[in-house]
Amino acid sequence: MYQRPHVLIVAGLDPSGGAGIQADIQAVTALGCHPLPVVSCLTVQDTCNVYGADAIAPELIVRQLECLAADVQIHAIKTGAMGSAAIVEALARFLADRREIPLVVDPVIKAAGGGDLADDALVEAMKQYLFPLADVITPNGIELAQLAGLDDIGQAAETLISQGCPAVLATGGHGTGPKIINQLFRPAQNASRWAIIRRGGEYHGSGCTLAASIAAGRAKGLDLDTAIDEAQRFVATAIDSPMKVGRGQPVPDRAASLPGATPAQ
Ligand code: PLP
């Protein structure tokens, strides 16, 4: 018998299988960890957009978390779409005496198609209760600007850090230019920068995949920079094997690096 590092995932279900908790489960598994999935919300969604989302009752989520924690060691946590402010607050209470577990927060606000995955109260709850507990948050440019109320990436990241967020990985996938620039901002340190070749186009679930992969690295004991390195390579490999699932964005194939995976046709 053997063990794998355990990654608790609290995220929404995307029935198209492109983003959300399925993306997280696939990434975490491919990177050698065992996922512990807790669904925060169910969405009505295809590969083009999100048309609705219903949050799970926070009491049920608390029961799932407490039940799991009594039985299983949690080595890292990844959050995605959170469903409601009440779920964020419940998770923050669960985490209050588990500060040693690395927490990667993907502050999901909108789907790429424009559909909402968070209301104002949820965004405020993430800022107030979840960000201060995070190892790192992973906003894309649009989310970062909305969270900080500023368009400049550096200033926006500094603002969130001054409000108590320990680290911000500002991802550049939604930008333009031949390279995607991801920048890691931490207090009193120069930003670390990664320049990744832009494949072009948008890929459904790439943000989820990146954040889940970072959590997998942290669960395996990698430091944050190394976990980000590994995660970016994993996302690039998945994007290099884009799957056509529906009429909308292609889905990065998170099984592409697994032994036995057949090349995409
Ligand atoms: N989580 C859920 C449940 C979603 O439906 C989506 C997008 O549609 C996301 C997260 C964010 O997806 P992405 O990784 O493409 O930013």
GROMACS .gro file of C-alpha atoms and ligand atoms in nm:
model
  281
    1MET     CA    1   0.000   0.000   0.000
    2TYR     CA    2   0.125   0.350  -0.070
    3GLN     CA    3   0.011   0.706  -0.016
    4ARG     CA    4  -0.009   1.011  -0.234
    5PRO     CA    5  -0.024   1.372  -0.111
    6HIS     CA    6  -0.387   1.481  -0.064
    7VAL     CA    7  -0.525   1.800  -0.217
    8LEU     CA    8  -0.858   1.927  -0.088
    9ILE     CA    9  -1.042   2.101  -0.372
   10VAL     CA   10  -1.340   2.330  -0.310
   11ALA     CA   11  -1.474   2.437  -0.649
   12GLY     CA   12  -1.774   2.441  -0.880
   13LEU     CA   13  -1.891   2.169  -1.115
   14ASP     CA   14  -1.878   2.248  -1.487
   15PRO     CA   15  -2.075   1.976  -1.667
   16SER     CA   16  -1.877   2.039  -1.988
   17GLY     CA   17  -1.578   1.897  -1.801
   18GLY     CA   18  -1.354   2.178  -1.922
   19ALA     CA   19  -1.317   2.394  -1.613
   20GLY     CA   20  -1.407   2.377  -1.245
   21ILE     CA   21  -1.362   2.081  -1.018
   22GLN     CA   22  -1.313   1.829  -1.299
   23ALA     CA   23  -1.018   2.028  -1.431
   24ASP     CA   24  -0.877   2.038  -1.078
   25ILE     CA   25  -0.925   1.665  -1.019
   26GLN     CA   26  -0.758   1.580  -1.349
   27ALA     CA   27  -0.459   1.812  -1.291
   28VAL     CA   28  -0.405   1.702  -0.932
   29THR     CA   29  -0.424   1.334  -1.032
   30ALA     CA   30  -0.190   1.375  -1.330
   31LEU     CA   31   0.063   1.543  -1.103
   32GLY     CA   32   0.073   1.249  -0.864
   33CYS     CA   33  -0.163   1.360  -0.588
   34HIS     CA   34  -0.497   1.232  -0.463
   35PRO     CA   35  -0.784   1.486  -0.492
   36LEU     CA   36  -1.042   1.535  -0.215
   37PRO     CA   37  -1.322   1.711  -0.407
   38VAL     CA   38  -1.589   1.920  -0.232
   39VAL     CA   39  -1.837   2.081  -0.474
   40SER     CA   40  -1.926   2.443  -0.390
   41CYS     CA   41  -2.178   2.503  -0.669
   42LEU     CA   42  -2.342   2.336  -0.966
   43THR     CA   43  -2.338   2.532  -1.289
   44VAL     CA   44  -2.545   2.524  -1.606
   45GLN     CA   45  -2.272   2.551  -1.863
   46ASP     CA   46  -2.135   2.444  -2.200
   47THR     CA   47  -1.800   2.518  -2.360
   48CYS     CA   48  -1.927   2.864  -2.467
   49ASN     CA   49  -2.055   3.015  -2.142
   50VAL     CA   50  -2.207   2.978  -1.795
   51TYR     CA   51  -2.587   3.027  -1.788
   52GLY     CA   52  -2.654   2.972  -1.416
   53ALA     CA   53  -2.501   2.856  -1.088
   54ASP     CA   54  -2.659   2.722  -0.770
   55ALA     CA   55  -2.455   2.714  -0.449
   56ILE     CA   56  -2.451   2.408  -0.224
   57ALA     CA   57  -2.579   2.467   0.132
   58PRO     CA   58  -2.284   2.585   0.347
   59GLU     CA   59  -2.388   2.348   0.632
   60LEU     CA   60  -2.344   2.051   0.398
   61ILE     CA   61  -1.999   2.174   0.295
   62VAL     CA   62  -1.898   2.214   0.661
   63ARG     CA   63  -2.014   1.859   0.734
   64GLN     CA   64  -1.811   1.729   0.440
   65LEU     CA   65  -1.499   1.920   0.549
   66GLU     CA   66  -1.522   1.812   0.913
   67CYS     CA   67  -1.593   1.451   0.818
   68LEU     CA   68  -1.295   1.441   0.582
   69ALA     CA   69  -1.057   1.618   0.819
   70ALA     CA   70  -1.133   1.368   1.095
   71ASP     CA   71  -1.018   1.085   0.869
   72VAL     CA   72  -0.769   1.214   0.612
   73GLN     CA   73  -0.458   1.427   0.623
   74ILE     CA   74  -0.484   1.732   0.396
   75HIS     CA   75  -0.152   1.840   0.240
   76ALA     CA   76  -0.273   2.137   0.033
   77ILE     CA   77  -0.599   2.308  -0.058
   78LYS     CA   78  -0.719   2.463  -0.384
   79THR     CA   79  -1.028   2.679  -0.414
   80GLY     CA   80  -1.204   2.788  -0.733
   81ALA     CA   81  -1.558   2.918  -0.785
   82MET     CA   82  -1.697   2.934  -0.430
   83GLY     CA   83  -2.074   2.951  -0.488
   84SER     CA   84  -2.163   3.197  -0.211
   85ALA     CA   85  -2.018   3.430   0.052
   86ALA     CA   86  -2.153   3.195   0.320
   87ILE     CA   87  -1.942   2.909   0.179
   88VAL     CA   88  -1.632   3.130   0.182
   89GLU     CA   89  -1.694   3.222   0.546
   90ALA     CA   90  -1.754   2.857   0.640
   91LEU     CA   91  -1.432   2.749   0.470
   92ALA     CA   92  -1.236   3.030   0.639
   93ARG     CA   93  -1.364   2.912   0.980
   94PHE     CA   94  -1.258   2.555   0.895
   95LEU     CA   95  -0.911   2.682   0.795
   96ALA     CA   96  -0.861   2.911   1.094
   97ASP     CA   97  -0.679   2.647   1.300
   98ARG     CA   98  -0.526   2.480   0.992
   99ARG     CA   99  -0.304   2.769   0.887
  100GLU     CA  100  -0.010   2.536   0.815
  101ILE     CA  101  -0.181   2.382   0.511
  102PRO     CA  102  -0.084   2.564   0.190
  103LEU     CA  103  -0.393   2.721   0.031
  104VAL     CA  104  -0.404   2.819  -0.337
  105VAL     CA  105  -0.697   3.049  -0.415
  106ASP     CA  106  -0.814   3.092  -0.774
  107PRO     CA  107  -1.043   3.395  -0.733
  108VAL     CA  108  -1.297   3.294  -0.997
  109ILE     CA  109  -1.542   3.576  -1.072
  110LYS     CA  110  -1.662   3.529  -1.430
  111ALA     CA  111  -1.647   3.260  -1.695
  112ALA     CA  112  -1.454   3.349  -2.010
  113GLY     CA  113  -1.788   3.375  -2.195
  114GLY     CA  114  -1.892   3.654  -1.954
  115GLY     CA  115  -2.128   3.452  -1.730
  116ASP     CA  116  -2.110   3.537  -1.360
  117LEU     CA  117  -1.966   3.292  -1.109
  118ALA     CA  118  -1.955   3.535  -0.814
  119ASP     CA  119  -2.165   3.823  -0.682
  120ASP     CA  120  -2.026   4.129  -0.501
  121ALA     CA  121  -2.075   3.973  -0.156
  122LEU     CA  122  -1.878   3.666  -0.259
  123VAL     CA  123  -1.592   3.876  -0.397
  124GLU     CA  124  -1.579   4.079  -0.073
  125ALA     CA  125  -1.586   3.761   0.138
  126MET     CA  126  -1.294   3.613  -0.058
  127LYS     CA  127  -1.094   3.934  -0.007
  128GLN     CA  128  -1.176   3.960   0.362
  129TYR     CA  129  -1.168   3.597   0.478
  130LEU     CA  130  -0.984   3.380   0.224
  131PHE     CA  131  -0.702   3.592   0.082
  132PRO     CA  132  -0.530   3.647   0.420
  133LEU     CA  133  -0.515   3.267   0.469
  134ALA     CA  134  -0.378   3.195   0.122
  135ASP     CA  135  -0.031   3.085   0.030
  136VAL     CA  136  -0.097   3.249  -0.307
  137ILE     CA  137  -0.392   3.377  -0.511
  138THR     CA  138  -0.389   3.333  -0.890
  139PRO     CA  139  -0.602   3.606  -1.055
  140ASN     CA  140  -0.592   3.667  -1.429
  141GLY     CA  141  -0.561   4.030  -1.542
  142ILE     CA  142  -0.937   4.087  -1.548
  143GLU     CA  143  -0.991   3.941  -1.200
  144LEU     CA  144  -0.693   4.129  -1.057
  145ALA     CA  145  -0.820   4.465  -1.188
  146GLN     CA  146  -1.167   4.398  -1.047
  147LEU     CA  147  -1.036   4.280  -0.708
  148ALA     CA  148  -0.812   4.582  -0.657
  149GLY     CA  149  -1.008   4.842  -0.854
  150LEU     CA  150  -0.689   4.925  -1.049
  151ASP     CA  151  -0.578   4.840  -1.404
  152ASP     CA  152  -0.201   4.847  -1.347
  153ILE     CA  153  -0.094   4.490  -1.264
  154GLY     CA  154   0.184   4.584  -1.021
  155GLN     CA  155  -0.023   4.843  -0.837
  156ALA     CA  156  -0.322   4.611  -0.818
  157ALA     CA  157  -0.111   4.328  -0.674
  158GLU     CA  158   0.053   4.564  -0.423
  159THR     CA  159  -0.293   4.682  -0.314
  160LEU     CA  160  -0.411   4.327  -0.242
  161ILE     CA  161  -0.086   4.254  -0.056
  162SER     CA  162  -0.128   4.570   0.153
  163GLN     CA  163  -0.478   4.440   0.241
  164GLY     CA  164  -0.325   4.119   0.383
  165CYS     CA  165  -0.290   3.881   0.090
  166PRO     CA  166   0.052   3.709   0.127
  167ALA     CA  167   0.126   3.652  -0.244
  168VAL     CA  168  -0.033   3.728  -0.581
  169LEU     CA  169   0.046   3.532  -0.898
  170ALA     CA  170  -0.088   3.768  -1.167
  171THR     CA  171  -0.141   3.551  -1.474
  172GLY     CA  172  -0.111   3.699  -1.822
  173GLY     CA  173  -0.300   3.442  -2.029
  174HIS     CA  174  -0.580   3.686  -2.114
  175GLY     CA  175  -0.334   3.953  -2.235
  176THR     CA  176  -0.172   4.001  -2.575
  177GLY     CA  177   0.184   3.976  -2.709
  178PRO     CA  178   0.396   3.676  -2.811
  179LYS     CA  179   0.471   3.579  -2.452
  180ILE     CA  180   0.243   3.519  -2.154
  181ILE     CA  181   0.399   3.697  -1.857
  182ASN     CA  182   0.306   3.555  -1.517
  183GLN     CA  183   0.430   3.760  -1.223
  184LEU     CA  184   0.453   3.658  -0.859
  185PHE     CA  185   0.427   3.950  -0.616
  186ARG     CA  186   0.521   3.910  -0.249
  187PRO     CA  187   0.574   4.168   0.025
  188ALA     CA  188   0.917   4.335   0.028
  189GLN     CA  189   1.050   4.131  -0.265
  190ASN     CA  190   1.102   4.200  -0.632
  191ALA     CA  191   0.840   4.028  -0.846
  192SER     CA  192   0.940   3.691  -0.996
  193ARG     CA  193   0.851   3.674  -1.365
  194TRP     CA  194   0.791   3.384  -1.600
  195ALA     CA  195   0.767   3.435  -1.977
  196ILE     CA  196   0.582   3.153  -2.151
  197ILE     CA  197   0.527   3.120  -2.525
  198ARG     CA  198   0.169   3.219  -2.606
  199ARG     CA  199  -0.006   2.942  -2.799
  200GLY     CA  200  -0.284   3.180  -2.905
  201GLY     CA  201  -0.653   3.158  -2.827
  202GLU     CA  202  -0.836   3.097  -2.500
  203TYR     CA  203  -0.862   2.755  -2.338
  204HIS     CA  204  -1.155   2.661  -2.115
  205GLY     CA  205  -1.027   2.572  -1.770
  206SER     CA  206  -0.666   2.681  -1.804
  207GLY     CA  207  -0.684   2.903  -1.493
  208CYS     CA  208  -0.833   2.619  -1.287
  209THR     CA  209  -0.565   2.382  -1.418
  210LEU     CA  210  -0.283   2.619  -1.324
  211ALA     CA  211  -0.404   2.682  -0.968
  212ALA     CA  212  -0.478   2.313  -0.905
  213SER     CA  213  -0.133   2.220  -1.036
  214ILE     CA  214   0.032   2.469  -0.800
  215ALA     CA  215  -0.162   2.316  -0.510
  216ALA     CA  216  -0.041   1.970  -0.618
  217GLY     CA  217   0.318   2.093  -0.611
  218ARG     CA  218   0.272   2.245  -0.266
  219ALA     CA  219   0.112   1.919  -0.143
  220LYS     CA  220   0.425   1.737  -0.263
  221GLY     CA  221   0.639   1.973  -0.056
  222LEU     CA  222   0.770   2.194  -0.338
  223ASP     CA  223   0.838   2.557  -0.252
  224LEU     CA  224   0.605   2.810  -0.413
  225ASP     CA  225   0.837   2.913  -0.700
  226THR     CA  226   0.911   2.550  -0.792
  227ALA     CA  227   0.542   2.458  -0.769
  228ILE     CA  228   0.458   2.746  -1.006
  229ASP     CA  229   0.734   2.631  -1.245
  230GLU     CA  230   0.600   2.276  -1.254
  231ALA     CA  231   0.240   2.398  -1.286
  232GLN     CA  232   0.321   2.622  -1.582
  233ARG     CA  233   0.492   2.334  -1.763
  234PHE     CA  234   0.190   2.111  -1.696
  235VAL     CA  235  -0.054   2.373  -1.830
  236ALA     CA  236   0.163   2.430  -2.140
  237THR     CA  237   0.164   2.055  -2.215
  238ALA     CA  238  -0.214   2.038  -2.169
  239ILE     CA  239  -0.268   2.341  -2.395
  240ASP     CA  240  -0.039   2.185  -2.657
  241SER     CA  241  -0.302   1.908  -2.678
  242PRO     CA  242  -0.622   2.112  -2.714
  243MET     CA  243  -0.937   1.898  -2.717
  244LYS     CA  244  -1.248   1.994  -2.910
  245VAL     CA  245  -1.539   1.922  -2.676
  246GLY     CA  246  -1.811   2.160  -2.796
  247ARG     CA  247  -1.856   2.471  -3.011
  248GLY     CA  248  -1.677   2.701  -2.766
  249GLN     CA  249  -1.323   2.720  -2.632
  250PRO     CA  250  -1.104   2.411  -2.665
  251VAL     CA  251  -1.020   2.228  -2.344
  252PRO     CA  252  -0.656   2.173  -2.242
  253ASP     CA  253  -0.604   1.796  -2.229
  254ARG     CA  254  -0.491   1.729  -1.874
  255ALA     CA  255  -0.450   1.361  -1.960
  256ALA     CA  256  -0.202   1.441  -2.240
  257SER     CA  257   0.104   1.375  -2.023
  258LEU     CA  258  -0.025   1.049  -1.875
  259PRO     CA  259   0.122   0.718  -1.987
  260GLY     CA  260  -0.120   0.554  -2.228
  261ALA     CA  261  -0.284   0.878  -2.341
  262THR     CA  262  -0.338   0.860  -2.715
  263PRO     CA  263  -0.254   1.174  -2.913
  264ALA     CA  264  -0.550   1.404  -2.978
  265GLN     CA  265  -0.708   1.337  -3.320
  266PLP     N1  266  -1.492   2.717  -1.206
  266PLP     C1  267  -1.607   2.691  -1.270
  266PLP     C2  268  -1.713   2.609  -1.205
  266PLP     C3  269  -1.624   2.742  -1.397
  266PLP     O1  270  -1.739   2.713  -1.458
  266PLP     C4  271  -1.524   2.823  -1.458
  266PLP     C5  272  -1.539   2.879  -1.593
  266PLP     O2  273  -1.629   2.865  -1.664
  266PLP     C6  274  -1.408   2.847  -1.388
  266PLP     C7  275  -1.397   2.792  -1.263
  266PLP     C8  276  -1.296   2.929  -1.443
  266PLP     O3  277  -1.245   2.873  -1.559
  266PLP     P1  278  -1.104   2.916  -1.620
  266PLP     O4  279  -1.001   2.821  -1.569
  266PLP     O5  280  -1.125   2.901  -1.767
  266PLP     O6  281  -1.076   3.055  -1.574
   0.00000   0.00000   0.00000
